[in-house]
Amino acid sequence: MFEQQYALKIVPAWANYYLDYKSLKSVLHSTKKEVGQHLIDVSESTISFAAFHSLLFEECSKVNARYEDQHADAQQSMAALEKQWSPGMSGHELESWKTEFSSLITQLEILADFTQTNVMACRRILEKADKISGQNLAQGIWPEISRMAFANITSDDMLLHKARAIWRRGTAVPVSQDTLVDGETKSFAKEIAPSIPTVTELDLNSFPVGKITRVWVALAEDGMGLPIRVPVMVAKGALEGPVVGITAALHGNELNGIPLIHRLYKDLDPQTLHGTLVSVPVANSPGYLLSQRGYSDGTDLNRMMPGKPNASGPQVYAYNLMQRIVRHFEYLIDLHTASRGRVNSLYVRANLRDPRTARMARLQNPQIIVHNTSPGGSLRGAAMELGIPAITVEIGDPSTFNERYVKNALIGVTNILAQMSMLPDEETPNEYEPIVCSRSYWIFAKTGGILTVHPELATWVRAGDLIATVRNVFGDIEEEYYAPQDGVIVGKHIDPVCQTGNRILHLGVVDGELQAVVDDGHM
């Protein structure tokens, strides 16, 4: 299982430079077979594992060479860019500098992932070697590997820390005088405007620096000619940085994103924020007011994107949401929950072939990550079409607040913001290593009746395991469902009243290959 998880963490462009875990494991098993056949003693078996030892050092040397080359290149680029910056740069020069430096930080982040993934693979293969050989091979081998440059993970952290410090100095803008009272900075985090204005366009340049501002953005009109509005919170930092958008309740009864946004802004200090954070606590206000998933007419807005300016009500609403709000983002985190009658683990859907969204997914602190290139009409897909890296975070169950899931998802959001150097906080390590699925799919009911789904969320099932039972109203078993293959339970149906075609169980599959296009048919 680790081998498959490892394969999914490899950055495709660097694939040839990673530790060849599969070959190392093959050599171990071949040696074990040879030892077993010849019944050689312990001293001879130590010699027989020399082939593994030799290949491991060959692989580690390959990793180390790539690391040293990229590390030296990054140091050289950073020194040149640091020297290039000056307070007197023109606007065009500064924008060019920021673009180059942003690419450098991305390179350093990939390098950090590269080293961490390879160190983890080294430790795992040594654990396997100890188990197969019955000896403590790791005790003798790991100290030698740990002296290689790539194994010193702290040097990557230090280089990233230095790069982000240079970025902050280079992009800092002075706090305007209107944010000062008697020479002291005002605290705007708790300020509440006496009235919240309604606007028809989110012009981020018009918002005051160092403040959290609340507005209503009109997206359509109702039958009385009154605006159909969504609430928007804009935290414009005193220092420059990216624009990150967070949307919640695009499905009106999927509510866990709302308290997440509230808690995030409660502790947010715009005076130390780098960049702008824009949040839409309720993206589907008609559905929210009706406590339903879809728009007022039941249409799924997450299949209407990017919408149309002259079409049905839901399509116009979707179009204006994209044009008036979402297009201003540089990154998007779209918060959802399960649909009515279902429950979800805390999981992320993201295109794992894109290094930007893959990193966002891993930082998000989920139980499970599913590779998914987004279905047609989704908000995530429409954002990606605009060049905005976007992920979907599924946070528990509908029409309720799941405290534990909200807390962990909030840690993930702050991790993403910290990684982008928007917050001064350090990233919080995950409580657990997420399970990475190369694809997933739903299993559907063939018959109607009373449904019981047996496995718990985020647990593994093996091919052939009983996963669900459908009984008739008299209690007789009508149908039993078995896992078609090994997988992890991403979500499941909990409403016992089951009709033909109802979804039973969402199965995540780990097979080590990321397809260019993959969609679980999620609704």
Short mmCIF file of C-alpha atoms in Angstrom, two decimals:
data_model
loop_
_atom_site.label_atom_id
_atom_site.label_comp_id
_atom_site.label_asym_id
_atom_site.label_seq_id
_atom_site.Cartn_x
_atom_site.Cartn_y
_atom_site.Cartn_z
CA MET A 1 0.00 0.00 0.00
CA PHE A 2 2.84 2.42 0.79
CA GLU A 3 4.29 1.88 -2.69
CA GLN A 4 1.03 3.07 -4.26
CA GLN A 5 0.77 6.07 -1.93
CA TYR A 6 4.40 6.94 -2.68
CA ALA A 7 3.77 6.85 -6.43
CA LEU A 8 0.92 9.34 -6.06
CA LYS A 9 3.17 11.82 -4.23
CA ILE A 10 5.74 11.97 -7.01
CA VAL A 11 5.87 15.25 -8.98
CA PRO A 12 5.61 14.02 -12.62
CA ALA A 13 8.25 16.41 -13.98
CA TRP A 14 10.79 15.05 -11.47
CA ALA A 15 9.71 11.40 -11.60
CA ASN A 16 13.09 10.07 -12.83
CA TYR A 17 14.90 11.54 -9.82
CA TYR A 18 12.89 9.87 -7.03
CA LEU A 19 14.00 6.79 -5.12
CA ASP A 20 13.06 3.66 -7.11
CA TYR A 21 11.11 2.04 -4.28
CA LYS A 22 9.72 -0.74 -6.49
CA SER A 23 13.16 -1.96 -7.59
CA LEU A 24 14.51 -1.83 -4.05
CA LYS A 25 11.60 -3.89 -2.78
CA SER A 26 12.10 -6.38 -5.62
CA VAL A 27 15.78 -6.84 -4.69
CA LEU A 28 14.80 -7.44 -1.07
CA HIS A 29 12.29 -10.13 -1.96
CA SER A 30 14.71 -11.79 -4.40
CA THR A 31 17.36 -11.90 -1.69
CA LYS A 32 14.87 -13.34 0.80
CA LYS A 33 14.00 -16.08 -1.68
CA GLU A 34 17.68 -16.83 -2.29
CA VAL A 35 18.42 -17.01 1.43
CA GLY A 36 15.46 -19.33 1.96
CA GLN A 37 16.45 -21.67 -0.87
CA HIS A 38 20.08 -22.02 0.18
CA LEU A 39 19.43 -22.02 3.91
CA ILE A 40 22.56 -19.94 4.44
CA ASP A 41 23.51 -18.74 7.92
CA VAL A 42 23.23 -15.21 9.30
CA SER A 43 26.76 -14.13 8.37
CA GLU A 44 26.23 -15.21 4.77
CA SER A 45 22.78 -13.59 4.61
CA THR A 46 24.38 -10.31 5.65
CA ILE A 47 26.62 -10.59 2.61
CA SER A 48 23.67 -11.52 0.41
CA PHE A 49 21.90 -8.24 1.26
CA ALA A 50 24.85 -6.34 -0.19
CA ALA A 51 22.98 -6.03 -3.51
CA PHE A 52 20.18 -4.19 -1.73
CA HIS A 53 22.70 -2.02 0.12
CA SER A 54 24.46 -1.13 -3.14
CA LEU A 55 21.23 -0.29 -5.01
CA LEU A 56 19.93 1.81 -2.12
CA PHE A 57 23.08 3.95 -2.12
CA GLU A 58 22.94 4.25 -5.88
CA GLU A 59 19.35 5.48 -5.65
CA CYS A 60 20.08 7.84 -2.75
CA SER A 61 23.03 9.28 -4.66
CA LYS A 62 20.71 9.95 -7.61
CA VAL A 63 18.25 11.73 -5.32
CA ASN A 64 21.06 13.67 -3.68
CA ALA A 65 22.53 14.82 -6.99
CA ARG A 66 19.16 16.20 -8.09
CA TYR A 67 18.68 17.86 -4.71
CA GLU A 68 22.11 19.52 -4.68
CA ASP A 69 21.67 20.77 -8.25
CA GLN A 70 18.24 22.28 -7.56
CA HIS A 71 19.26 23.63 -4.14
CA ALA A 72 22.31 25.39 -5.59
CA ASP A 73 20.25 26.80 -8.45
CA ALA A 74 17.63 28.11 -5.99
CA GLN A 75 20.28 29.72 -3.77
CA GLN A 76 21.86 31.42 -6.78
CA SER A 77 18.48 32.69 -8.05
CA MET A 78 17.51 33.96 -4.61
CA ALA A 79 20.80 35.84 -4.19
CA ALA A 80 20.38 37.44 -7.63
CA LEU A 81 16.78 38.45 -6.97
CA GLU A 82 17.60 39.81 -3.53
CA LYS A 83 20.36 41.93 -5.08
CA GLN A 84 18.07 43.02 -7.91
CA TRP A 85 15.39 44.47 -5.62
CA SER A 86 15.53 48.16 -4.68
CA PRO A 87 13.00 50.63 -3.23
CA GLY A 88 13.22 52.70 -6.41
CA MET A 89 12.00 49.98 -8.78
CA SER A 90 9.30 51.01 -11.24
CA GLY A 91 5.89 49.33 -11.12
CA HIS A 92 6.72 47.19 -14.17
CA GLU A 93 10.10 46.17 -12.69
CA LEU A 94 8.48 45.28 -9.37
CA GLU A 95 5.79 43.14 -11.04
CA SER A 96 8.47 41.31 -13.03
CA TRP A 97 10.50 40.78 -9.86
CA LYS A 98 7.46 39.45 -8.02
CA THR A 99 6.69 37.00 -10.83
CA GLU A 100 10.26 35.62 -10.79
CA PHE A 101 10.39 35.43 -7.01
CA SER A 102 7.00 33.68 -6.87
CA SER A 103 8.37 31.05 -9.28
CA LEU A 104 11.40 30.64 -7.03
CA ILE A 105 9.22 30.00 -3.98
CA THR A 106 7.24 27.40 -5.97
CA GLN A 107 10.54 25.71 -6.91
CA LEU A 108 11.59 25.65 -3.24
CA GLU A 109 8.24 24.17 -2.20
CA ILE A 110 8.58 21.39 -4.78
CA LEU A 111 12.13 20.77 -3.56
CA ALA A 112 10.93 20.52 0.04
CA ASP A 113 8.25 18.00 -0.98
CA PHE A 114 10.86 16.09 -3.00
CA THR A 115 13.22 15.69 -0.04
CA GLN A 116 10.49 14.81 2.47
CA THR A 117 8.98 12.20 0.15
CA ASN A 118 12.35 10.57 -0.54
CA VAL A 119 13.39 10.55 3.12
CA MET A 120 10.08 8.87 3.96
CA ALA A 121 10.68 6.28 1.21
CA CYS A 122 14.20 5.58 2.55
CA ARG A 123 12.89 4.98 6.04
CA ARG A 124 10.09 2.72 4.81
CA ILE A 125 12.36 0.55 2.65
CA LEU A 126 14.80 0.20 5.55
CA GLU A 127 11.94 -0.89 7.82
CA LYS A 128 11.02 -3.48 5.20
CA ALA A 129 14.67 -4.58 4.94
CA ASP A 130 14.84 -5.14 8.70
CA LYS A 131 11.63 -7.16 8.63
CA ILE A 132 12.67 -9.34 5.67
CA SER A 133 16.27 -9.92 6.81
CA GLY A 134 15.51 -10.39 10.48
CA GLN A 135 18.44 -8.06 11.15
CA ASN A 136 18.83 -4.40 12.07
CA LEU A 137 20.16 -3.25 8.69
CA ALA A 138 18.75 0.25 9.15
CA GLN A 139 20.97 0.89 12.16
CA GLY A 140 24.06 0.57 9.98
CA ILE A 141 22.72 2.12 6.77
CA TRP A 142 20.66 5.13 7.86
CA PRO A 143 23.55 7.09 9.49
CA GLU A 144 25.38 6.99 6.14
CA ILE A 145 22.30 8.18 4.23
CA SER A 146 21.54 10.88 6.79
CA ARG A 147 24.87 12.52 5.98
CA MET A 148 23.69 13.19 2.42
CA ALA A 149 22.47 16.73 1.78
CA PHE A 150 18.91 15.76 0.77
CA ALA A 151 18.29 14.06 4.12
CA ASN A 152 18.80 17.35 5.98
CA ILE A 153 15.20 18.53 5.73
CA THR A 154 15.81 21.50 8.03
CA SER A 155 18.00 23.16 5.38
CA ASP A 156 14.97 23.27 3.04
CA ASP A 157 12.86 24.86 5.75
CA MET A 158 15.56 27.45 6.43
CA LEU A 159 15.88 28.30 2.72
CA LEU A 160 12.09 28.64 2.37
CA HIS A 161 11.97 30.78 5.51
CA LYS A 162 14.67 33.06 4.10
CA ALA A 163 12.92 33.29 0.72
CA ARG A 164 9.61 34.23 2.34
CA ALA A 165 11.34 36.85 4.48
CA ILE A 166 12.84 38.43 1.32
CA TRP A 167 9.41 38.27 -0.35
CA ARG A 168 7.82 40.10 2.56
CA ARG A 169 10.46 42.83 2.51
CA GLY A 170 10.22 43.16 -1.26
CA THR A 171 6.43 43.37 -1.40
CA ALA A 172 5.77 45.35 1.77
CA VAL A 173 3.76 48.54 1.39
CA PRO A 174 3.60 51.21 4.08
CA VAL A 175 0.43 51.52 6.12
CA SER A 176 -1.47 54.59 4.93
CA GLN A 177 -1.85 57.54 7.31
CA ASP A 178 -5.60 57.09 7.55
CA THR A 179 -4.99 53.88 9.50
CA LEU A 180 -3.07 55.75 12.21
CA VAL A 181 -4.44 57.52 15.28
CA ASP A 182 -1.93 59.57 17.30
CA GLY A 183 0.88 57.65 15.63
CA GLU A 184 -0.52 54.25 16.60
CA THR A 185 -2.06 51.63 14.32
CA LYS A 186 -5.79 51.11 14.70
CA SER A 187 -7.11 47.57 15.17
CA PHE A 188 -9.84 46.98 12.61
CA ALA A 189 -10.37 43.26 13.20
CA LYS A 190 -13.37 43.84 15.46
CA GLU A 191 -14.76 46.90 13.68
CA ILE A 192 -18.33 46.49 12.49
CA ALA A 193 -19.72 48.96 9.98
CA PRO A 194 -23.01 50.58 11.03
CA SER A 195 -24.50 49.56 7.67
CA ILE A 196 -23.29 47.06 5.11
CA PRO A 197 -23.40 48.38 1.53
CA THR A 198 -24.66 46.46 -1.50
CA VAL A 199 -22.44 46.50 -4.59
CA THR A 200 -22.70 44.95 -8.05
CA GLU A 201 -18.95 44.50 -8.57
CA LEU A 202 -16.18 43.43 -6.19
CA ASP A 203 -13.50 46.03 -6.90
CA LEU A 204 -10.69 44.91 -4.58
CA ASN A 205 -8.68 48.07 -5.26
CA SER A 206 -11.42 50.14 -3.62
CA PHE A 207 -11.23 48.36 -0.26
CA PRO A 208 -9.23 49.99 2.55
CA VAL A 209 -5.85 48.52 3.46
CA GLY A 210 -5.50 47.00 6.92
CA LYS A 211 -9.22 46.45 7.37
CA ILE A 212 -11.84 43.72 7.27
CA THR A 213 -14.78 44.99 5.21
CA ARG A 214 -18.21 43.44 4.77
CA VAL A 215 -20.36 43.97 1.70
CA TRP A 216 -23.34 42.44 -0.05
CA VAL A 217 -22.79 41.61 -3.70
CA ALA A 218 -25.94 41.58 -5.84
CA LEU A 219 -26.08 38.71 -8.35
CA ALA A 220 -29.70 38.82 -9.58
CA GLU A 221 -33.13 40.24 -8.77
CA ASP A 222 -36.23 38.59 -7.32
CA GLY A 223 -39.87 38.97 -8.36
CA MET A 224 -40.15 42.23 -6.39
CA GLY A 225 -37.21 43.73 -8.25
CA LEU A 226 -35.07 43.49 -5.10
CA PRO A 227 -31.45 42.28 -5.27
CA ILE A 228 -30.60 38.65 -4.59
CA ARG A 229 -27.35 39.14 -2.68
CA VAL A 230 -24.51 37.12 -1.20
CA PRO A 231 -22.45 38.18 1.84
CA VAL A 232 -18.75 38.84 1.18
CA MET A 233 -15.97 39.47 3.71
CA VAL A 234 -12.80 41.12 2.42
CA ALA A 235 -9.67 41.18 4.59
CA LYS A 236 -7.18 43.41 2.79
CA GLY A 237 -3.78 43.04 4.39
CA ALA A 238 -1.43 45.89 5.13
CA LEU A 239 1.21 44.01 3.14
CA GLU A 240 1.07 42.78 -0.43
CA GLY A 241 0.49 39.16 -1.32
CA PRO A 242 -1.88 36.87 -3.23
CA VAL A 243 -5.68 37.04 -3.40
CA VAL A 244 -7.22 33.89 -1.93
CA GLY A 245 -10.95 33.20 -2.16
CA ILE A 246 -13.03 30.92 0.05
CA THR A 247 -16.58 29.98 -0.88
CA ALA A 248 -19.09 28.07 1.25
CA ALA A 249 -22.70 26.89 0.93
CA LEU A 250 -22.78 26.84 -2.88
CA HIS A 251 -25.18 24.04 -2.02
CA GLY A 252 -27.56 25.83 0.32
CA ASN A 253 -27.81 23.14 3.00
CA GLU A 254 -24.06 22.42 3.18
CA LEU A 255 -23.21 24.57 6.16
CA ASN A 256 -19.89 23.54 7.75
CA GLY A 257 -17.95 26.13 5.75
CA ILE A 258 -19.84 28.98 7.44
CA PRO A 259 -18.45 28.55 11.00
CA LEU A 260 -15.02 27.85 9.48
CA ILE A 261 -15.01 31.27 7.79
CA HIS A 262 -16.34 32.97 10.95
CA ARG A 263 -13.55 31.49 13.11
CA LEU A 264 -10.90 32.30 10.53
CA TYR A 265 -11.85 35.98 10.44
CA LYS A 266 -12.32 36.22 14.21
CA ASP A 267 -8.61 35.55 14.74
CA LEU A 268 -7.38 37.34 11.61
CA ASP A 269 -5.28 40.48 11.98
CA PRO A 270 -5.31 42.43 8.69
CA GLN A 271 -2.32 44.48 9.86
CA THR A 272 -0.06 41.40 9.65
CA LEU A 273 -1.83 39.83 6.67
CA HIS A 274 0.08 39.58 3.38
CA GLY A 275 -2.39 39.87 0.52
CA THR A 276 -6.17 39.76 0.42
CA LEU A 277 -8.56 37.12 1.74
CA VAL A 278 -12.05 37.17 0.20
CA SER A 279 -14.72 34.89 1.65
CA VAL A 280 -18.30 34.18 0.64
CA PRO A 281 -19.94 32.45 3.64
CA VAL A 282 -23.14 31.70 1.66
CA ALA A 283 -22.65 31.46 -2.10
CA ASN A 284 -26.19 30.17 -2.78
CA SER A 285 -28.39 32.50 -0.76
CA PRO A 286 -31.73 31.35 -2.31
CA GLY A 287 -31.00 27.70 -1.50
CA TYR A 288 -29.71 28.61 1.96
CA LEU A 289 -32.94 30.44 2.82
CA LEU A 290 -34.94 27.39 1.71
CA SER A 291 -32.63 24.94 3.55
CA GLN A 292 -32.11 23.10 0.29
CA ARG A 293 -29.16 22.06 -1.83
CA GLY A 294 -30.11 23.72 -5.11
CA TYR A 295 -31.12 27.19 -6.25
CA SER A 296 -34.69 28.39 -5.60
CA ASP A 297 -35.94 26.20 -8.49
CA GLY A 298 -33.82 23.22 -7.33
CA THR A 299 -31.09 23.63 -9.98
CA ASP A 300 -27.61 22.52 -8.86
CA LEU A 301 -25.47 25.66 -9.18
CA ASN A 302 -22.34 23.48 -9.09
CA ARG A 303 -23.29 22.20 -12.54
CA MET A 304 -24.07 25.64 -13.99
CA MET A 305 -20.62 27.26 -13.95
CA PRO A 306 -19.44 29.51 -15.49
CA GLY A 307 -23.04 30.37 -16.30
CA LYS A 308 -24.47 32.59 -19.04
CA PRO A 309 -25.38 36.30 -19.02
CA ASN A 310 -28.68 35.78 -20.91
CA ALA A 311 -30.27 32.48 -19.89
CA SER A 312 -32.23 30.90 -17.03
CA GLY A 313 -32.17 32.39 -13.52
CA PRO A 314 -29.63 29.89 -12.13
CA GLN A 315 -27.33 30.38 -15.15
CA VAL A 316 -27.37 34.18 -14.79
CA TYR A 317 -26.75 33.85 -11.03
CA ALA A 318 -23.79 31.50 -11.70
CA TYR A 319 -22.41 33.85 -14.37
CA ASN A 320 -22.53 36.86 -12.07
CA LEU A 321 -20.97 34.89 -9.20
CA MET A 322 -18.03 34.08 -11.48
CA GLN A 323 -17.74 37.53 -13.07
CA ARG A 324 -18.38 39.73 -10.05
CA ILE A 325 -16.51 37.73 -7.41
CA VAL A 326 -14.58 34.58 -8.35
CA ARG A 327 -12.59 35.96 -11.30
CA HIS A 328 -10.76 38.28 -8.88
CA PHE A 329 -9.23 35.33 -6.99
CA GLU A 330 -5.73 33.95 -7.52
CA TYR A 331 -6.53 30.77 -5.54
CA LEU A 332 -9.85 29.20 -4.52
CA ILE A 333 -10.88 26.92 -1.66
CA ASP A 334 -14.48 25.75 -2.19
CA LEU A 335 -16.08 24.32 0.98
CA HIS A 336 -18.81 21.66 0.80
CA THR A 337 -20.35 18.80 2.79
CA ALA A 338 -22.17 15.60 1.90
CA SER A 339 -25.63 15.78 0.34
CA ARG A 340 -28.84 15.13 2.28
CA GLY A 341 -29.09 11.52 3.41
CA ARG A 342 -25.32 10.95 3.14
CA VAL A 343 -22.23 11.44 5.31
CA ASN A 344 -18.67 12.22 4.29
CA SER A 345 -15.21 11.86 5.69
CA LEU A 346 -13.08 15.01 5.74
CA TYR A 347 -11.68 14.80 2.23
CA VAL A 348 -10.39 16.93 -0.64
CA ARG A 349 -11.04 16.66 -4.37
CA ALA A 350 -8.22 18.12 -6.44
CA ASN A 351 -6.31 17.66 -9.67
CA LEU A 352 -3.18 15.97 -8.32
CA ARG A 353 -1.40 16.28 -11.67
CA ASP A 354 -1.23 20.03 -11.04
CA PRO A 355 1.57 20.68 -8.47
CA ARG A 356 -0.21 23.79 -7.14
CA THR A 357 -3.51 22.09 -6.31
CA ALA A 358 -1.74 18.90 -5.17
CA ARG A 359 0.16 20.91 -2.57
CA MET A 360 -2.98 22.77 -1.48
CA ALA A 361 -4.75 19.41 -1.04
CA ARG A 362 -2.00 17.97 1.17
CA LEU A 363 -1.82 21.13 3.29
CA GLN A 364 -5.58 21.01 3.87
CA ASN A 365 -5.30 18.43 6.69
CA PRO A 366 -7.81 15.89 5.26
CA GLN A 367 -8.34 12.23 6.01
CA ILE A 368 -8.50 11.41 2.29
CA ILE A 369 -7.43 13.13 -0.95
CA VAL A 370 -9.15 12.09 -4.19
CA HIS A 371 -7.61 12.87 -7.58
CA ASN A 372 -10.44 14.44 -9.55
CA THR A 373 -10.20 16.81 -12.50
CA SER A 374 -13.63 18.31 -11.72
CA PRO A 375 -16.96 17.61 -13.43
CA GLY A 376 -18.40 19.89 -16.09
CA GLY A 377 -20.18 22.93 -14.72
CA SER A 378 -18.48 22.89 -11.31
CA LEU A 379 -17.17 26.02 -9.61
CA ARG A 380 -13.76 24.38 -9.17
CA GLY A 381 -13.57 23.47 -12.85
CA ALA A 382 -14.64 26.94 -13.98
CA ALA A 383 -12.01 28.54 -11.73
CA MET A 384 -9.31 26.23 -13.09
CA GLU A 385 -10.34 27.24 -16.63
CA LEU A 386 -9.58 30.84 -15.63
CA GLY A 387 -6.12 29.79 -14.42
CA ILE A 388 -7.13 29.90 -10.72
CA PRO A 389 -5.79 26.87 -8.77
CA ALA A 390 -8.81 25.47 -6.91
CA ILE A 391 -9.64 22.61 -4.56
CA THR A 392 -12.92 21.32 -3.13
CA VAL A 393 -12.99 20.48 0.58
CA GLU A 394 -15.76 18.16 1.79
CA ILE A 395 -16.37 18.82 5.49
CA GLY A 396 -18.67 16.22 7.01
CA ASP A 397 -22.45 16.21 6.89
CA PRO A 398 -25.24 18.53 5.60
CA SER A 399 -27.63 20.73 7.61
CA THR A 400 -25.48 20.62 10.75
CA PHE A 401 -22.16 21.78 12.20
CA ASN A 402 -19.58 18.99 12.66
CA GLU A 403 -17.26 20.55 15.24
CA ARG A 404 -14.30 18.18 14.82
CA TYR A 405 -14.33 18.34 11.03
CA VAL A 406 -14.69 22.14 11.03
CA LYS A 407 -11.72 22.46 13.40
CA ASN A 408 -9.46 20.22 11.30
CA ALA A 409 -10.53 21.87 8.04
CA LEU A 410 -9.77 25.30 9.55
CA ILE A 411 -6.25 24.09 10.41
CA GLY A 412 -5.91 23.08 6.77
CA VAL A 413 -7.04 26.47 5.46
CA THR A 414 -4.59 28.29 7.74
CA ASN A 415 -1.86 25.88 6.57
CA ILE A 416 -2.49 26.94 2.97
CA LEU A 417 -2.43 30.63 3.90
CA ALA A 418 0.77 30.17 5.94
CA GLN A 419 2.44 28.29 3.09
CA MET A 420 1.64 31.23 0.81
CA SER A 421 3.29 33.53 3.39
CA MET A 422 -0.01 35.33 3.96
CA LEU A 423 0.02 34.57 7.68
CA PRO A 424 2.96 34.77 10.09
CA ASP A 425 2.04 31.36 11.54
CA GLU A 426 3.95 28.19 10.77
CA GLU A 427 2.14 25.28 9.13
CA THR A 428 0.52 22.82 11.57
CA PRO A 429 1.54 19.19 10.90
CA ASN A 430 -1.29 16.86 9.92
CA GLU A 431 -2.82 14.72 12.66
CA TYR A 432 -2.51 11.83 10.22
CA GLU A 433 -1.03 11.09 6.82
CA PRO A 434 -3.91 11.44 4.32
CA ILE A 435 -4.87 8.50 2.13
CA VAL A 436 -4.31 9.53 -1.49
CA CYS A 437 -6.73 7.98 -4.00
CA SER A 438 -5.98 8.02 -7.71
CA ARG A 439 -9.72 7.79 -8.43
CA SER A 440 -13.06 7.10 -6.77
CA TYR A 441 -16.59 6.10 -7.73
CA TRP A 442 -20.05 5.51 -6.32
CA ILE A 443 -21.79 2.16 -5.99
CA PHE A 444 -25.53 2.38 -6.74
CA ALA A 445 -28.54 0.41 -5.53
CA LYS A 446 -30.15 -1.99 -8.01
CA THR A 447 -33.29 -2.48 -5.92
CA GLY A 448 -35.39 -0.50 -3.47
CA GLY A 449 -35.97 -1.28 0.19
CA ILE A 450 -34.40 -0.65 3.58
CA LEU A 451 -30.69 0.02 3.25
CA THR A 452 -27.90 -0.66 5.72
CA VAL A 453 -24.34 0.34 4.77
CA HIS A 454 -21.89 -1.57 6.97
CA PRO A 455 -18.37 -0.02 6.80
CA GLU A 456 -17.50 3.13 8.73
CA LEU A 457 -16.13 6.25 7.07
CA ALA A 458 -12.40 6.38 6.26
CA THR A 459 -11.99 2.63 6.80
CA TRP A 460 -10.56 0.10 4.34
CA VAL A 461 -12.50 -2.69 2.67
CA ARG A 462 -11.12 -5.59 0.70
CA ALA A 463 -12.51 -6.97 -2.55
CA GLY A 464 -15.40 -9.28 -1.69
CA ASP A 465 -16.23 -7.70 1.70
CA LEU A 466 -19.94 -7.23 2.43
CA ILE A 467 -20.57 -3.48 2.27
CA ALA A 468 -24.37 -3.08 2.21
CA THR A 469 -27.65 -4.96 2.64
CA VAL A 470 -31.11 -4.09 1.29
CA ARG A 471 -34.14 -5.69 2.97
CA ASN A 472 -37.80 -5.47 2.05
CA VAL A 473 -40.32 -3.93 4.46
CA PHE A 474 -40.94 -7.36 5.97
CA GLY A 475 -37.26 -7.76 6.90
CA ASP A 476 -36.21 -10.25 4.21
CA ILE A 477 -32.88 -9.73 2.48
CA GLU A 478 -33.43 -8.61 -1.10
CA GLU A 479 -29.89 -7.73 -2.14
CA GLU A 480 -26.38 -7.81 -0.72
CA TYR A 481 -23.55 -5.68 -2.08
CA TYR A 482 -19.88 -6.59 -1.97
CA ALA A 483 -16.80 -4.44 -2.52
CA PRO A 484 -15.74 -4.82 -6.17
CA GLN A 485 -12.11 -4.07 -5.22
CA ASP A 486 -9.91 -2.89 -2.37
CA GLY A 487 -10.59 0.69 -1.35
CA VAL A 488 -11.32 3.24 1.35
CA ILE A 489 -14.76 4.55 2.33
CA VAL A 490 -14.91 8.22 1.32
CA GLY A 491 -18.63 8.68 1.94
CA LYS A 492 -21.83 6.67 2.29
CA HIS A 493 -25.62 6.80 2.32
CA ILE A 494 -27.26 6.79 5.77
CA ASP A 495 -30.94 7.27 4.90
CA PRO A 496 -32.38 3.75 5.27
CA VAL A 497 -35.17 4.40 2.76
CA CYS A 498 -33.58 3.33 -0.50
CA GLN A 499 -34.90 3.49 -4.06
CA THR A 500 -33.46 1.94 -7.19
CA GLY A 501 -30.54 4.11 -8.31
CA ASN A 502 -29.75 5.58 -4.88
CA ARG A 503 -26.08 5.96 -4.07
CA ILE A 504 -24.82 3.44 -1.54
CA LEU A 505 -21.15 4.05 -0.98
CA HIS A 506 -18.32 6.24 -2.31
CA LEU A 507 -15.22 4.07 -2.75
CA GLY A 508 -11.73 5.57 -3.07
CA VAL A 509 -9.20 3.49 -5.00
CA VAL A 510 -5.40 3.54 -4.79
CA ASP A 511 -3.79 2.15 -7.93
CA GLY A 512 -0.77 4.40 -8.38
CA GLU A 513 -1.74 6.07 -11.66
CA LEU A 514 -3.15 9.58 -12.06
CA GLN A 515 -5.32 9.88 -15.17
CA ALA A 516 -5.41 13.13 -17.18
CA VAL A 517 -9.20 13.23 -16.83
CA VAL A 518 -11.08 11.56 -13.99
CA ASP A 519 -14.49 12.32 -12.49
CA ASP A 520 -16.37 10.38 -9.83
CA GLY A 521 -19.74 11.66 -11.07
CA HIS A 522 -20.10 13.44 -7.75
CA MET A 523 -23.41 15.19 -7.23
#
